Amino acid sequence: MRYALYFTPAPDDPLTRAAQLWLGRNAFTGEAAATTLPAGFTAGEFDDLTRAPRRYGFHATLVAPFRLRAGRTEADLSVAADAFARQAAPLAIPGLAITRIGDFFALTPADAAGVSALASAAVDHFDGLRAPLTDAEIARRRPEGLSERQRLYLHRHGYPYVKEEFRFHMTLTGPVEARAAVRVATALHDRFGPLLPCPVQISAVTLFIEPEPGADFIVRSTHRFGAAETRKYA
């Protein structure tokens, strides 16, 4: 089993509902969500487009998926999440943009300074619970293609894109070929455009679990900032 600490809006947030209908899955319940095909897409094309982010659920990574260190339990992780939430302050992202990052599309913030600091603090807070990466896990990250600092973070924190390398994003597609980029961007703007100017409230950290290798990630619990309030799901 692997765990991850993510940000995701509340289940009833309009952004969550829009993302579930786009990805075709509700990560809070694990159930499929009905989707409406964008104009010009076949069912097979759209399934391929959303397969990778659908498995992980709609989220922004704070602490990337990890195995627990020997001797540590999920209860320890839940206690640590409560402690992190109690000392974290809510913040708001003023708006979002649809951005192509490498070969995939994601929602990115207009101003990420506050959430970058939050993610950095989360990495440090949960590091003691994380099992070191195996050689195979390191190899899957293709360290030969990473920068020196990214390789350092991969070995030190289990993930190369932390600290200065962190970029807040909420993934909406898998890889998109250059020739299809305009068509995909248009479909995303049609779906998410009205929501982009809306502030995004970040007021909780969410614990996701991967029950077994390759399984879909689902929400285990949310931990509200500044309060001893935990809501269990799976």
JSON list of N, CA, C and O in Angstrom, two decimals, residues 8-9 14 16 31-32 36 38 46 74 82 85 89-90 94 132 134 137 154 177 184 199 208:
[
{"chain": "A", "resi": 8, "resn": "THR", "atom": "N", "xyz": [-7.02, 18.54, -2.52]},
{"chain": "A", "resi": 8, "resn": "THR", "atom": "CA", "xyz": [-8.14, 18.44, -3.45]},
{"chain": "A", "resi": 8, "resn": "THR", "atom": "C", "xyz": [-9.29, 19.23, -2.85]},
{"chain": "A", "resi": 8, "resn": "THR", "atom": "O", "xyz": [-9.45, 19.24, -1.62]},
{"chain": "A", "resi": 9, "resn": "PRO", "atom": "N", "xyz": [-10.05, 19.93, -3.65]},
{"chain": "A", "resi": 9, "resn": "PRO", "atom": "CA", "xyz": [-11.18, 20.67, -3.10]},
{"chain": "A", "resi": 9, "resn": "PRO", "atom": "C", "xyz": [-12.21, 19.73, -2.48]},
{"chain": "A", "resi": 9, "resn": "PRO", "atom": "O", "xyz": [-12.18, 18.51, -2.70]},
{"chain": "A", "resi": 14, "resn": "PRO", "atom": "N", "xyz": [-17.61, 23.08, -6.83]},
{"chain": "A", "resi": 14, "resn": "PRO", "atom": "CA", "xyz": [-17.85, 23.02, -8.28]},
{"chain": "A", "resi": 14, "resn": "PRO", "atom": "C", "xyz": [-16.64, 22.55, -9.08]},
{"chain": "A", "resi": 14, "resn": "PRO", "atom": "O", "xyz": [-16.80, 21.86, -10.10]},
{"chain": "A", "resi": 16, "resn": "THR", "atom": "N", "xyz": [-14.35, 20.40, -8.04]},
{"chain": "A", "resi": 16, "resn": "THR", "atom": "CA", "xyz": [-14.28, 18.94, -7.86]},
{"chain": "A", "resi": 16, "resn": "THR", "atom": "C", "xyz": [-15.28, 18.25, -8.77]},
{"chain": "A", "resi": 16, "resn": "THR", "atom": "O", "xyz": [-14.95, 17.26, -9.44]},
{"chain": "A", "resi": 31, "resn": "GLU", "atom": "N", "xyz": [-16.07, 5.61, -6.99]},
{"chain": "A", "resi": 31, "resn": "GLU", "atom": "CA", "xyz": [-17.04, 5.25, -8.01]},
{"chain": "A", "resi": 31, "resn": "GLU", "atom": "C", "xyz": [-16.80, 5.99, -9.32]},
{"chain": "A", "resi": 31, "resn": "GLU", "atom": "O", "xyz": [-16.22, 7.08, -9.33]},
{"chain": "A", "resi": 32, "resn": "ALA", "atom": "N", "xyz": [-17.26, 5.38, -10.40]},
{"chain": "A", "resi": 32, "resn": "ALA", "atom": "CA", "xyz": [-17.19, 6.04, -11.70]},
{"chain": "A", "resi": 32, "resn": "ALA", "atom": "C", "xyz": [-18.15, 7.22, -11.73]},
{"chain": "A", "resi": 32, "resn": "ALA", "atom": "O", "xyz": [-19.18, 7.22, -11.05]},
{"chain": "A", "resi": 36, "resn": "THR", "atom": "N", "xyz": [-19.33, 13.37, -20.27]},
{"chain": "A", "resi": 36, "resn": "THR", "atom": "CA", "xyz": [-19.87, 13.78, -21.56]},
{"chain": "A", "resi": 36, "resn": "THR", "atom": "C", "xyz": [-18.69, 14.01, -22.49]},
{"chain": "A", "resi": 36, "resn": "THR", "atom": "O", "xyz": [-17.79, 14.79, -22.18]},
{"chain": "A", "resi": 38, "resn": "PRO", "atom": "N", "xyz": [-16.21, 15.41, -25.04]},
{"chain": "A", "resi": 38, "resn": "PRO", "atom": "CA", "xyz": [-16.01, 16.70, -25.71]},
{"chain": "A", "resi": 38, "resn": "PRO", "atom": "C", "xyz": [-16.27, 16.55, -27.21]},
{"chain": "A", "resi": 38, "resn": "PRO", "atom": "O", "xyz": [-16.07, 15.46, -27.78]},
{"chain": "A", "resi": 46, "resn": "PHE", "atom": "N", "xyz": [-10.91, 9.73, -25.68]},
{"chain": "A", "resi": 46, "resn": "PHE", "atom": "CA", "xyz": [-11.08, 10.44, -24.41]},
{"chain": "A", "resi": 46, "resn": "PHE", "atom": "C", "xyz": [-10.64, 9.57, -23.24]},
{"chain": "A", "resi": 46, "resn": "PHE", "atom": "O", "xyz": [-10.05, 10.06, -22.27]},
{"chain": "A", "resi": 74, "resn": "GLU", "atom": "N", "xyz": [-0.49, 3.20, 9.48]},
{"chain": "A", "resi": 74, "resn": "GLU", "atom": "CA", "xyz": [-1.40, 4.21, 8.96]},
{"chain": "A", "resi": 74, "resn": "GLU", "atom": "C", "xyz": [-1.92, 5.12, 10.08]},
{"chain": "A", "resi": 74, "resn": "GLU", "atom": "O", "xyz": [-2.15, 6.31, 9.86]},
{"chain": "A", "resi": 82, "resn": "ASP", "atom": "N", "xyz": [-2.94, 15.07, 11.23]},
{"chain": "A", "resi": 82, "resn": "ASP", "atom": "CA", "xyz": [-3.65, 15.96, 12.15]},
{"chain": "A", "resi": 82, "resn": "ASP", "atom": "C", "xyz": [-2.71, 17.05, 12.69]},
{"chain": "A", "resi": 82, "resn": "ASP", "atom": "O", "xyz": [-3.09, 18.22, 12.77]},
{"chain": "A", "resi": 85, "resn": "ALA", "atom": "N", "xyz": [-1.98, 19.61, 10.00]},
{"chain": "A", "resi": 85, "resn": "ALA", "atom": "CA", "xyz": [-3.15, 20.45, 9.74]},
{"chain": "A", "resi": 85, "resn": "ALA", "atom": "C", "xyz": [-3.36, 21.49, 10.83]},
{"chain": "A", "resi": 85, "resn": "ALA", "atom": "O", "xyz": [-3.75, 22.63, 10.55]},
{"chain": "A", "resi": 89, "resn": "ALA", "atom": "N", "xyz": [-2.06, 27.18, 8.08]},
{"chain": "A", "resi": 89, "resn": "ALA", "atom": "CA", "xyz": [-3.07, 28.23, 7.94]},
{"chain": "A", "resi": 89, "resn": "ALA", "atom": "C", "xyz": [-3.73, 28.13, 6.57]},
{"chain": "A", "resi": 89, "resn": "ALA", "atom": "O", "xyz": [-3.06, 27.91, 5.56]},
{"chain": "A", "resi": 90, "resn": "PRO", "atom": "N", "xyz": [-5.04, 28.29, 6.52]},
{"chain": "A", "resi": 90, "resn": "PRO", "atom": "CA", "xyz": [-5.73, 28.28, 5.22]},
{"chain": "A", "resi": 90, "resn": "PRO", "atom": "C", "xyz": [-5.19, 29.38, 4.31]},
{"chain": "A", "resi": 90, "resn": "PRO", "atom": "O", "xyz": [-4.74, 30.43, 4.78]},
{"chain": "A", "resi": 94, "resn": "PRO", "atom": "N", "xyz": [-5.81, 32.84, -6.09]},
{"chain": "A", "resi": 94, "resn": "PRO", "atom": "CA", "xyz": [-6.76, 33.80, -6.66]},
{"chain": "A", "resi": 94, "resn": "PRO", "atom": "C", "xyz": [-7.45, 33.33, -7.94]},
{"chain": "A", "resi": 94, "resn": "PRO", "atom": "O", "xyz": [-8.50, 33.84, -8.30]},
{"chain": "A", "resi": 132, "resn": "PRO", "atom": "N", "xyz": [12.55, 4.57, 2.48]},
{"chain": "A", "resi": 132, "resn": "PRO", "atom": "CA", "xyz": [13.46, 4.93, 1.39]},
{"chain": "A", "resi": 132, "resn": "PRO", "atom": "C", "xyz": [13.05, 4.25, 0.09]},
{"chain": "A", "resi": 132, "resn": "PRO", "atom": "O", "xyz": [12.48, 3.14, 0.10]},
{"chain": "A", "resi": 134, "resn": "THR", "atom": "N", "xyz": [13.38, 2.06, -3.20]},
{"chain": "A", "resi": 134, "resn": "THR", "atom": "CA", "xyz": [14.18, 0.93, -3.64]},
{"chain": "A", "resi": 134, "resn": "THR", "atom": "C", "xyz": [14.94, 1.32, -4.91]},
{"chain": "A", "resi": 134, "resn": "THR", "atom": "O", "xyz": [14.64, 2.34, -5.55]},
{"chain": "A", "resi": 137, "resn": "GLU", "atom": "N", "xyz": [12.53, 1.60, -7.72]},
{"chain": "A", "resi": 137, "resn": "GLU", "atom": "CA", "xyz": [11.73, 2.83, -7.68]},
{"chain": "A", "resi": 137, "resn": "GLU", "atom": "C", "xyz": [12.55, 4.03, -8.17]},
{"chain": "A", "resi": 137, "resn": "GLU", "atom": "O", "xyz": [12.03, 4.90, -8.87]},
{"chain": "A", "resi": 154, "resn": "LEU", "atom": "N", "xyz": [15.39, 13.45, -5.18]},
{"chain": "A", "resi": 154, "resn": "LEU", "atom": "CA", "xyz": [14.86, 12.10, -5.35]},
{"chain": "A", "resi": 154, "resn": "LEU", "atom": "C", "xyz": [15.39, 11.17, -4.27]},
{"chain": "A", "resi": 154, "resn": "LEU", "atom": "O", "xyz": [14.63, 10.41, -3.65]},
{"chain": "A", "resi": 177, "resn": "GLU", "atom": "N", "xyz": [-0.15, 14.52, -27.79]},
{"chain": "A", "resi": 177, "resn": "GLU", "atom": "CA", "xyz": [0.73, 14.80, -28.93]},
{"chain": "A", "resi": 177, "resn": "GLU", "atom": "C", "xyz": [0.56, 16.25, -29.36]},
{"chain": "A", "resi": 177, "resn": "GLU", "atom": "O", "xyz": [-0.51, 16.85, -29.22]},
{"chain": "A", "resi": 184, "resn": "VAL", "atom": "N", "xyz": [-7.29, 19.61, -27.58]},
{"chain": "A", "resi": 184, "resn": "VAL", "atom": "CA", "xyz": [-7.45, 19.29, -26.16]},
{"chain": "A", "resi": 184, "resn": "VAL", "atom": "C", "xyz": [-7.60, 20.56, -25.34]},
{"chain": "A", "resi": 184, "resn": "VAL", "atom": "O", "xyz": [-8.45, 20.64, -24.44]},
{"chain": "A", "resi": 199, "resn": "PRO", "atom": "N", "xyz": [-11.58, 31.93, -6.97]},
{"chain": "A", "resi": 199, "resn": "PRO", "atom": "CA", "xyz": [-10.54, 31.59, -5.99]},
{"chain": "A", "resi": 199, "resn": "PRO", "atom": "C", "xyz": [-10.66, 30.13, -5.53]},
{"chain": "A", "resi": 199, "resn": "PRO", "atom": "O", "xyz": [-11.77, 29.59, -5.45]},
{"chain": "A", "resi": 208, "resn": "PHE", "atom": "N", "xyz": [-4.57, 10.32, 0.59]},
{"chain": "A", "resi": 208, "resn": "PHE", "atom": "CA", "xyz": [-5.01, 9.36, -0.43]},
{"chain": "A", "resi": 208, "resn": "PHE", "atom": "C", "xyz": [-4.27, 8.05, -0.19]},
{"chain": "A", "resi": 208, "resn": "PHE", "atom": "O", "xyz": [-3.14, 8.04, 0.31]}
]
